[in-house]
Coordinates of N, CA, C and O in Angstrom, one line a residue:
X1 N 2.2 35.3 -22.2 CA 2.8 34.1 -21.7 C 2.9 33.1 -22.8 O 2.0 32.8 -23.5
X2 N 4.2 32.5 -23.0 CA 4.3 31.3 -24.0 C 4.4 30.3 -23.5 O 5.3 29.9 -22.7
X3 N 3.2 29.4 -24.0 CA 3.1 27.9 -23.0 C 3.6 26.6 -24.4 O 3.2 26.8 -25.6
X4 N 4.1 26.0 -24.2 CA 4.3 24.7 -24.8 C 4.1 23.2 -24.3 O 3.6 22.9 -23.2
X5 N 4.4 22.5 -25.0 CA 4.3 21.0 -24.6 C 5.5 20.1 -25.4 O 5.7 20.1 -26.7
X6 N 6.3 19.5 -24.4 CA 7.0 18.6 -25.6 C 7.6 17.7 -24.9 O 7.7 17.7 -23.7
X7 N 8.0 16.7 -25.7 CA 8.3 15.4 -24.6 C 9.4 15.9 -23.8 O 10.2 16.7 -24.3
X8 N 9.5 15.4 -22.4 CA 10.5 15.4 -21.9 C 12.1 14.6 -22.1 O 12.2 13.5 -22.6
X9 N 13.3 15.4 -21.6 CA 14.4 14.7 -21.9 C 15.2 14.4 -20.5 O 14.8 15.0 -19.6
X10 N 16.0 13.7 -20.4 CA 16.6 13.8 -19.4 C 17.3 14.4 -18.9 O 18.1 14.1 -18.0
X11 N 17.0 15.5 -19.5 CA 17.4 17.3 -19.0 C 16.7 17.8 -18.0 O 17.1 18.5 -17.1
X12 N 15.4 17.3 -18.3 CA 14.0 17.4 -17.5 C 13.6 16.8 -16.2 O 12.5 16.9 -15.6
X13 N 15.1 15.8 -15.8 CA 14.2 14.6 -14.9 C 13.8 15.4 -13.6 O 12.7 15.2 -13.1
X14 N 14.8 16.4 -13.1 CA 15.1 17.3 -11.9 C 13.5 17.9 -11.9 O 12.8 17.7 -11.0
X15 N 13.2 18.5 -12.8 CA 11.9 19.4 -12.9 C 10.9 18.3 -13.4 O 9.8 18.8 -13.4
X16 N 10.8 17.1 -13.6 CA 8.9 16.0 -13.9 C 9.6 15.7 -12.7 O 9.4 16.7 -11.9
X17 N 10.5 14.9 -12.1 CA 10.1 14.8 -10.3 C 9.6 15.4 -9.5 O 8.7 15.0 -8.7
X18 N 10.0 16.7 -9.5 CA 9.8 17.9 -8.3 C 8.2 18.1 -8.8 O 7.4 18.4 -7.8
X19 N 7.8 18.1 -9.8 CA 6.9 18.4 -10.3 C 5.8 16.8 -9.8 O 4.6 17.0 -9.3
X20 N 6.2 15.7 -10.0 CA 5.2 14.5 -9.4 C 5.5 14.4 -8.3 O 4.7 13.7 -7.8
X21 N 6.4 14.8 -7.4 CA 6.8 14.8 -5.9 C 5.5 16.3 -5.2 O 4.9 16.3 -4.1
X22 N 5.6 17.0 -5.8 CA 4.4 18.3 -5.5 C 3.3 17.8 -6.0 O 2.3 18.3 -5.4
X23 N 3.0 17.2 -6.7 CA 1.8 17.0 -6.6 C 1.2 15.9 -5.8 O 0.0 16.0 -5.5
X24 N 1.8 15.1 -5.5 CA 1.5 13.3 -5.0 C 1.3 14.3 -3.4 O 0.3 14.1 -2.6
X25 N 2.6 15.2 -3.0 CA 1.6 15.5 -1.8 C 0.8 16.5 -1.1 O 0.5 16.5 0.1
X26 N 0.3 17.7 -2.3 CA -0.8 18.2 -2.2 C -1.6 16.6 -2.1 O -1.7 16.2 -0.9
X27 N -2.0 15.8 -3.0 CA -2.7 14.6 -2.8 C -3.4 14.6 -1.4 O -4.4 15.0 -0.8
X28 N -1.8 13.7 -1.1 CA -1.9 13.1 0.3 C -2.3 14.2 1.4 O -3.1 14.0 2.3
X29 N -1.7 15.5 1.3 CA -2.7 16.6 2.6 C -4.1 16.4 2.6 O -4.8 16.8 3.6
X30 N -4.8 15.4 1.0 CA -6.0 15.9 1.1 C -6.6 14.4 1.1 O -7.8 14.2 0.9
X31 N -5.7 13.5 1.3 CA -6.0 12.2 2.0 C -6.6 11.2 0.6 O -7.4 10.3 0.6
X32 N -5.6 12.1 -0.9 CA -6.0 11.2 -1.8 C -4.5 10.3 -2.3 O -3.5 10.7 -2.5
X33 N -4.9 9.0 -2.2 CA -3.3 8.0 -2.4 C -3.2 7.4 -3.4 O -3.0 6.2 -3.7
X34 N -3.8 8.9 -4.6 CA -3.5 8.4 -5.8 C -2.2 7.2 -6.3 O -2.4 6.2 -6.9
X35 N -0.8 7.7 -5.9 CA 0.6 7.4 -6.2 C 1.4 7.2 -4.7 O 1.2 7.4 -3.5
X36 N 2.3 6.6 -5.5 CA 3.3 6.2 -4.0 C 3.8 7.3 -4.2 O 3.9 7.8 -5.3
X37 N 4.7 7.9 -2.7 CA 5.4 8.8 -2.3 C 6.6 8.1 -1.4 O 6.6 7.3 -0.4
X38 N 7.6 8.6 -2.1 CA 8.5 9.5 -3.0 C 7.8 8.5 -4.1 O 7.2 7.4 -4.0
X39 N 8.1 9.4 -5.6 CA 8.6 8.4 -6.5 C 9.9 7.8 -7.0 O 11.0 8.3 -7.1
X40 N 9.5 6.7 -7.3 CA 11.4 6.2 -7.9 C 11.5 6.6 -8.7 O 10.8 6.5 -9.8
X41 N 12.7 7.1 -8.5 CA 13.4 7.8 -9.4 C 13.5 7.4 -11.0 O 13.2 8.0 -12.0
X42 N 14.0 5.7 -10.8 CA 14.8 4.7 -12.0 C 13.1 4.6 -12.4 O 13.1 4.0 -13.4
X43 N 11.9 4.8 -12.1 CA 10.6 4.8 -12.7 C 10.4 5.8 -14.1 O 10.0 5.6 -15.3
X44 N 10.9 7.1 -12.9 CA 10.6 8.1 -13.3 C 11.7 8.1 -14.7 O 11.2 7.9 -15.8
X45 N 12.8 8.1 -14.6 CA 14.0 8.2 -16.0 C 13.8 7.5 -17.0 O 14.1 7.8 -18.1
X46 N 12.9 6.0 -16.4 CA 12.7 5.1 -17.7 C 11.7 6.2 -18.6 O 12.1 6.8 -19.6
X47 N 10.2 6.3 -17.9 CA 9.3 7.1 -18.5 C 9.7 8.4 -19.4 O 9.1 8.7 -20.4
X48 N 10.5 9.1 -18.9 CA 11.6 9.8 -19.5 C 12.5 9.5 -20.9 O 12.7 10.2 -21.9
X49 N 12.9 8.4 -20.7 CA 14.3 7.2 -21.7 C 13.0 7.0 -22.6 O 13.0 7.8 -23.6
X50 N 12.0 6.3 -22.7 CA 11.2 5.7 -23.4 C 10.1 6.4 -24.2 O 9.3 5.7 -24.9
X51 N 10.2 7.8 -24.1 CA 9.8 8.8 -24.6 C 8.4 9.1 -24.7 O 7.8 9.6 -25.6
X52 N 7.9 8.5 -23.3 CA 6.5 8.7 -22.9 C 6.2 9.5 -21.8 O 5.3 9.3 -21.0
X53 N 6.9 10.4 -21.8 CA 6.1 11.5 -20.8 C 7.0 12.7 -21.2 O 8.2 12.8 -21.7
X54 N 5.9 13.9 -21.0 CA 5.9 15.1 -21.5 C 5.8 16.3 -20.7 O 5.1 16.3 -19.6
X55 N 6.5 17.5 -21.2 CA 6.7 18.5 -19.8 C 5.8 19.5 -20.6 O 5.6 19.5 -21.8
X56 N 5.3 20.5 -19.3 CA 4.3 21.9 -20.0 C 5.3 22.6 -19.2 O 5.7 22.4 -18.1
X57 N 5.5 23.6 -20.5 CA 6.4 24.6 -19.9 C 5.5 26.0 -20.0 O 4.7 26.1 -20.9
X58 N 5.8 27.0 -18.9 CA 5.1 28.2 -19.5 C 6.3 29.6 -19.0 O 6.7 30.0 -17.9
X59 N 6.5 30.1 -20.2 CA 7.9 31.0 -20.4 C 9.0 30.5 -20.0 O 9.7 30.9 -19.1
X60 N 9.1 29.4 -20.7 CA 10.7 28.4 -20.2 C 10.6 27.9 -19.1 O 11.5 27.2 -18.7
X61 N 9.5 28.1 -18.2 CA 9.4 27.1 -16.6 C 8.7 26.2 -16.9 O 7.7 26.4 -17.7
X62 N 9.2 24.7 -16.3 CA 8.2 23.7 -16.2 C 7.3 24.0 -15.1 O 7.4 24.7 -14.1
X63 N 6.2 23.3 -15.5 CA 4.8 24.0 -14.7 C 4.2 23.0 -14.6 O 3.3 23.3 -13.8
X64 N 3.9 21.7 -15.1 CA 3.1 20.7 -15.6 C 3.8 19.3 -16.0 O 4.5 19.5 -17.0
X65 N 3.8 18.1 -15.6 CA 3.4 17.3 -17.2 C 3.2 15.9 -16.8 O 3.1 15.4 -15.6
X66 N 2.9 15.2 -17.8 CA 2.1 13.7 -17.9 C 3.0 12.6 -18.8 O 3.9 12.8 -19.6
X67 N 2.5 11.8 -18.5 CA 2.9 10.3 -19.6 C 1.6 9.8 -20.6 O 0.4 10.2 -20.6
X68 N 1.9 9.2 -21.0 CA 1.2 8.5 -22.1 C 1.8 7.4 -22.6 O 2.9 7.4 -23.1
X69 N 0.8 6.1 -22.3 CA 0.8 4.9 -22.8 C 0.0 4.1 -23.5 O -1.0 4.7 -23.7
X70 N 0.0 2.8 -24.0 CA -0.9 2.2 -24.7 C -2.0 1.9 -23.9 O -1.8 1.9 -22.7
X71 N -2.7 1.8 -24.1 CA -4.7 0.8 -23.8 C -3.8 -0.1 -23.7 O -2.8 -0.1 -24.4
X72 N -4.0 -1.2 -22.8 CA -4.0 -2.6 -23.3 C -5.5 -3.1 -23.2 O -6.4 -2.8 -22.4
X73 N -5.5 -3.8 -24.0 CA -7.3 -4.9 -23.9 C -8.2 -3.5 -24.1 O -9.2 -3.2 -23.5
X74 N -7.7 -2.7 -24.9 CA -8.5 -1.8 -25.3 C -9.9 -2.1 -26.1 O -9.8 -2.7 -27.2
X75 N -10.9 -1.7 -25.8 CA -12.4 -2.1 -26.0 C -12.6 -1.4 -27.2 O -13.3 -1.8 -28.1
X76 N -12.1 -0.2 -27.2 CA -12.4 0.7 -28.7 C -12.0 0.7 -29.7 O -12.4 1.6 -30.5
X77 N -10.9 -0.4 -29.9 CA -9.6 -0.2 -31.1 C -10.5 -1.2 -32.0 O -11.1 -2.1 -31.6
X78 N -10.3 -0.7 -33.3 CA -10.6 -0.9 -33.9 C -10.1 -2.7 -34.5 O -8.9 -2.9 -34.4
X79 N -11.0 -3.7 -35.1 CA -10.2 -4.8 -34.8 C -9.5 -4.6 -36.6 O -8.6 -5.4 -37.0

């Protein structure tokens, strides 16, 4: 199996929604309201546009993926 990681593009929006839309409501079956459901879309594309969120693919399927942002008032950074 070949797994990767790489940022997502807006090639990708169709597969990180369906992908945070399945997960947000396994969630909610289990009565956790981590995230709002649906998500917005124009949320989701910016996160996408701004080059902070990333897809796991495993043999060319998306399977997975996350964002990544700054700390703010981060306690550990160095001053």
């Amino acid at each position: 199996m070949d797994i990767s990681i790489r940022k997502a593009t807006t090639e990708d929006f169709g597969a990180v929604l369906n992908i945070l839309e399945m997960a947000t409501l396994k969630l909610l079956v289990k009565d956790v309201h981590q995230w709002e459901f649906p998500w917005d879309e124009n949320e989701v594309k910016s996160y996408i546009e701004t080059d902070s969120f990333y897809i796991a693919c495993a043999d060319n399927q998306a399977v997975g993926c996350f964002g990544l942002k700054p700390f703010e008032n981060n306690p550990f950074a160095a001053d």
